[in-house]
Amino acid sequence: MESLASQFILFIISFIANLFSALAGGGAGLLQLPALLFLGLPFSIALATHKVASVFLGIGATARHVKSASLNWTFVLVILAFGLPGVWLGAHIILHIEDRYAQLALGVLTLGLGVYSWRKPELGQTLNLSHQNLPGWVIGGLVLFFIGALNGSLTSGTGLFVTLWLVRWFGLDYKLAVAYTLILVGLFWNGTGALALGLQGQIEWGWLPALIVGSLLGGYLGAHLAIVKGNRLVKRSFEIMTVLVGLALIVKSF
């Protein structure tokens, strides 16, 4: 799988998957992970390889978002402090359990996220911070811990959960929520998951160059489109991605 043609196929898959993921705030695993499985990698190796490549989605998106997004360090600390332990836990659990029913439940829930956002046209269109107190941070953080565990164990769509939770609970607009998701989930959550899975299993290093380049370029361009086009396009992209990811997980569970 290391021929020039094969590397080009991997690059195209990675670029498309990560472009839409950077625009919507998650969902790269919808296309990238199944493609790695289809091309012949065992699940555990495909999962670890995908996680490594996803870190570079975060790098590409961060390179664009840091120019325009002013990060609130309280948000940063809550997302990392609660999310990273969940990611580490989930990554250690996934290689030892049957995930069929979890994928079905996650698929239904992800599909519900898209429908919920679609039925609330003004959701996430303006910045209206809420739950900015200790109980709000703790409750919001505990949900992020649970999402982190899903991120470590099930690769498709968990960034979308973080995006909507930041919008719904903390009152961020979609564009800012996506920036937090791509920078913190893309870099740190996925980096933690990649490390945990890499220590347990194997990574297909020969496939990574094309995946990394596609992730970097797709992440940067998707983040650029999100910034330039604004909340309306990001919201629509989020809704489309959640429906597609949800349906894909439901079908895969059968």
Coordinates of C-alpha atoms in Angstrom, one line a residue:
M1 CA 0.0 0.0 0.0
E2 CA 3.0 2.3 -0.3
S3 CA 2.9 2.9 -4.1
L4 CA 2.5 6.4 -5.4
A5 CA -1.0 5.6 -6.6
S6 CA -2.0 4.2 -3.2
Q7 CA -0.6 7.2 -1.4
F8 CA -2.5 9.5 -3.7
I9 CA -5.8 7.7 -2.9
L10 CA -5.1 8.0 0.8
F11 CA -4.3 11.7 0.4
I12 CA -7.6 12.4 -1.4
I13 CA -9.6 10.5 1.2
S14 CA -7.8 12.3 4.1
F15 CA -8.1 15.7 2.5
I16 CA -11.9 15.5 1.8
A17 CA -12.6 13.9 5.2
N18 CA -10.6 16.5 7.2
L19 CA -11.9 19.5 5.1
F20 CA -15.5 18.8 6.1
S21 CA -14.5 17.9 9.6
A22 CA -12.7 21.2 10.1
L23 CA -15.7 23.0 8.7
A24 CA -18.3 21.2 10.8
G25 CA -16.4 20.6 14.0
G26 CA -15.8 16.9 13.7
G27 CA -16.6 13.8 11.7
A28 CA -13.4 12.9 9.9
G29 CA -13.7 9.3 11.0
L30 CA -16.9 9.0 8.9
L31 CA -14.8 8.6 5.7
Q32 CA -11.2 8.1 6.8
L33 CA -11.5 5.2 9.2
P34 CA -13.9 3.0 7.0
A35 CA -11.5 3.7 4.1
L36 CA -8.5 2.4 6.1
L37 CA -10.6 -0.7 7.0
F38 CA -11.7 -1.2 3.4
L39 CA -8.1 -0.9 2.2
G40 CA -7.1 -3.8 4.4
L41 CA -6.0 -2.7 7.9
P42 CA -7.3 -4.6 10.9
F43 CA -9.6 -2.5 13.2
S44 CA -7.1 -1.8 16.0
I45 CA -4.3 -0.8 13.6
A46 CA -6.7 1.4 11.5
L47 CA -8.0 3.0 14.6
A48 CA -4.5 3.9 15.9
T49 CA -3.4 5.1 12.5
H50 CA -6.5 7.3 12.0
K51 CA -6.0 8.8 15.5
V52 CA -2.4 9.8 14.6
A53 CA -3.5 11.4 11.3
S54 CA -6.3 13.2 13.1
V55 CA -3.8 15.0 15.3
F56 CA -2.6 16.8 12.1
L57 CA -6.2 17.9 11.4
G58 CA -5.9 19.7 14.7
I59 CA -2.5 21.2 13.6
G60 CA -3.8 22.4 10.2
A61 CA -7.0 23.9 11.7
T62 CA -5.0 25.5 14.6
A63 CA -2.7 27.2 12.2
R64 CA -5.7 29.0 10.7
H65 CA -7.8 29.5 13.8
V66 CA -5.1 31.0 16.0
K67 CA -5.0 34.0 13.7
S68 CA -8.6 34.9 14.4
A69 CA -9.8 33.2 17.6
S70 CA -9.1 34.6 21.1
L71 CA -9.2 31.5 23.4
N72 CA -10.8 31.7 26.9
W73 CA -8.3 29.9 29.2
T74 CA -11.1 28.7 31.5
F75 CA -12.7 26.9 28.5
V76 CA -9.3 25.5 27.6
L77 CA -8.6 24.1 31.1
V78 CA -12.1 22.6 31.5
I79 CA -12.0 20.9 28.1
L80 CA -8.5 19.5 28.7
A81 CA -8.8 18.7 32.4
F82 CA -12.1 16.8 32.1
G83 CA -11.7 15.5 28.6
L84 CA -8.2 14.0 28.6
P85 CA -8.8 11.4 31.4
G86 CA -12.0 10.3 29.6
V87 CA -10.0 9.9 26.3
W88 CA -7.3 7.8 28.0
L89 CA -10.0 5.6 29.7
G90 CA -11.9 5.1 26.5
A91 CA -8.8 4.2 24.5
H92 CA -7.9 1.5 27.0
I93 CA -11.4 0.1 27.0
I94 CA -12.1 -0.1 23.3
L95 CA -9.6 -2.8 22.3
H96 CA -11.2 -5.2 24.9
I97 CA -14.9 -4.8 24.3
E98 CA -17.5 -5.5 21.5
D99 CA -18.6 -2.0 20.3
R100 CA -21.6 -2.9 18.1
Y101 CA -24.2 -1.7 20.5
A102 CA -22.3 1.3 21.5
Q103 CA -22.0 2.3 17.9
L104 CA -25.7 1.9 17.4
A105 CA -26.5 4.1 20.4
L106 CA -23.9 6.6 19.4
G107 CA -25.3 6.7 15.8
V108 CA -28.9 7.3 17.0
L109 CA -27.6 10.1 19.4
T110 CA -25.5 11.7 16.7
L111 CA -28.4 11.7 14.3
G112 CA -30.4 13.3 17.0
L113 CA -27.9 16.1 17.3
G114 CA -28.3 17.1 13.7
V115 CA -32.1 17.0 13.9
Y116 CA -32.0 19.1 17.1
S117 CA -29.7 21.7 15.6
W118 CA -31.8 21.9 12.4
R119 CA -35.0 22.4 14.3
K120 CA -33.4 25.4 16.2
P121 CA -32.5 27.9 13.4
E122 CA -30.9 30.5 15.7
L123 CA -28.9 28.0 17.8
G124 CA -25.2 29.0 17.8
Q125 CA -25.6 32.0 15.6
T126 CA -24.6 34.5 18.2
L127 CA -22.2 34.4 21.2
N128 CA -24.3 34.3 24.4
L129 CA -22.2 32.8 27.2
S130 CA -24.0 30.8 29.9
H131 CA -23.2 28.6 32.9
Q132 CA -20.1 30.7 33.7
N133 CA -19.8 29.6 37.3
L134 CA -18.4 26.7 39.3
P135 CA -21.5 24.4 39.1
G136 CA -21.8 25.2 35.4
W137 CA -18.1 24.3 34.8
V138 CA -18.4 21.1 36.8
I139 CA -21.5 19.9 35.0
G140 CA -20.2 20.9 31.6
G141 CA -16.9 19.2 32.4
L142 CA -18.4 15.9 33.5
V143 CA -20.3 15.8 30.1
L144 CA -16.9 16.5 28.4
F145 CA -15.4 13.6 30.4
F146 CA -18.0 11.3 29.0
I147 CA -17.6 12.6 25.5
G148 CA -13.8 12.2 25.9
A149 CA -14.3 8.5 26.7
L150 CA -16.3 8.1 23.5
N151 CA -13.6 9.9 21.6
G152 CA -11.0 7.5 22.9
S153 CA -13.1 4.4 22.0
L154 CA -15.3 5.3 19.1
T155 CA -13.7 7.5 16.4
S156 CA -16.6 8.8 14.3
G157 CA -18.4 12.0 15.4
T158 CA -17.3 12.7 19.0
G159 CA -15.9 16.1 18.0
L160 CA -19.4 17.0 16.9
F161 CA -20.7 16.2 20.4
V162 CA -18.1 18.6 21.8
T163 CA -19.1 21.3 19.3
L164 CA -22.8 21.1 20.1
W165 CA -22.2 20.9 23.9
L166 CA -20.1 24.1 23.8
V167 CA -22.9 25.8 21.9
R168 CA -25.8 24.5 23.9
W169 CA -24.4 24.5 27.5
F170 CA -21.8 27.3 27.4
G171 CA -23.5 29.5 24.8
L172 CA -20.7 29.7 22.2
D173 CA -21.6 30.4 18.6
Y174 CA -20.8 27.7 16.1
K175 CA -17.7 29.3 14.7
L176 CA -16.0 29.7 18.0
A177 CA -17.1 26.3 19.3
V178 CA -15.6 24.7 16.2
A179 CA -12.3 26.5 16.9
Y180 CA -12.2 25.1 20.4
T181 CA -13.0 21.6 19.2
L182 CA -10.5 21.5 16.4
I183 CA -7.6 23.0 18.5
L184 CA -8.2 21.1 21.8
V185 CA -9.9 17.9 20.6
G186 CA -8.0 17.7 17.4
L187 CA -4.6 18.2 19.0
F188 CA -4.8 17.1 22.6
W189 CA -7.7 14.6 22.8
N190 CA -6.7 12.9 19.6
G191 CA -3.1 13.0 20.5
T192 CA -3.8 11.3 23.8
G193 CA -5.9 8.7 22.1
A194 CA -3.2 8.1 19.5
L195 CA -0.6 7.6 22.2
A196 CA -2.8 5.3 24.3
L197 CA -3.7 3.2 21.2
G198 CA -0.2 3.3 19.8
L199 CA 1.2 1.9 23.1
Q200 CA -1.3 -1.0 23.0
G201 CA -1.3 -1.9 19.4
Q202 CA 0.4 -1.0 16.1
I203 CA 0.4 2.0 13.8
E204 CA 0.7 1.6 10.0
W205 CA 3.6 4.1 9.6
G206 CA 3.8 3.6 5.8
W207 CA 0.3 5.0 5.3
L208 CA 0.8 8.0 7.5
P209 CA 2.6 10.4 5.1
A210 CA -0.4 10.8 2.7
L211 CA -2.9 10.9 5.6
I212 CA -0.9 13.5 7.4
V213 CA -0.6 15.8 4.4
G214 CA -4.3 15.4 3.6
S215 CA -5.2 16.2 7.3
L216 CA -3.0 19.3 7.4
L217 CA -4.3 20.8 4.1
G218 CA -7.9 19.7 4.7
G219 CA -7.9 21.0 8.2
Y220 CA -6.4 24.4 7.2
L221 CA -8.8 24.9 4.3
G222 CA -11.9 23.8 6.3
A223 CA -11.0 26.2 9.1
H224 CA -10.5 29.0 6.6
L225 CA -13.9 28.4 5.1
A226 CA -15.5 28.3 8.5
I227 CA -13.9 31.7 9.5
V228 CA -14.7 33.4 6.2
K229 CA -18.2 32.1 5.6
G230 CA -19.4 32.4 9.2
N231 CA -21.9 30.7 11.5
R232 CA -24.6 29.9 9.1
L233 CA -22.4 27.7 6.8
V234 CA -20.7 26.1 9.9
K235 CA -24.2 25.3 11.3
R236 CA -25.4 23.7 8.1
S237 CA -22.2 21.7 7.7
F238 CA -22.5 20.5 11.3
E239 CA -26.1 19.3 10.7
I240 CA -25.2 17.5 7.4
M241 CA -22.1 15.9 9.1
T242 CA -24.1 14.7 12.2
V243 CA -26.8 13.1 10.0
L244 CA -24.2 11.4 7.8
V245 CA -22.1 10.2 10.8
G246 CA -25.2 9.0 12.6
L247 CA -26.6 7.0 9.7
A248 CA -23.1 5.5 9.0
L249 CA -22.8 4.4 12.6
I250 CA -26.3 2.9 12.6
V251 CA -25.6 1.0 9.4
K252 CA -22.2 -0.2 10.6
S253 CA -23.7 -1.5 13.9
F254 CA -25.7 -4.0 11.9

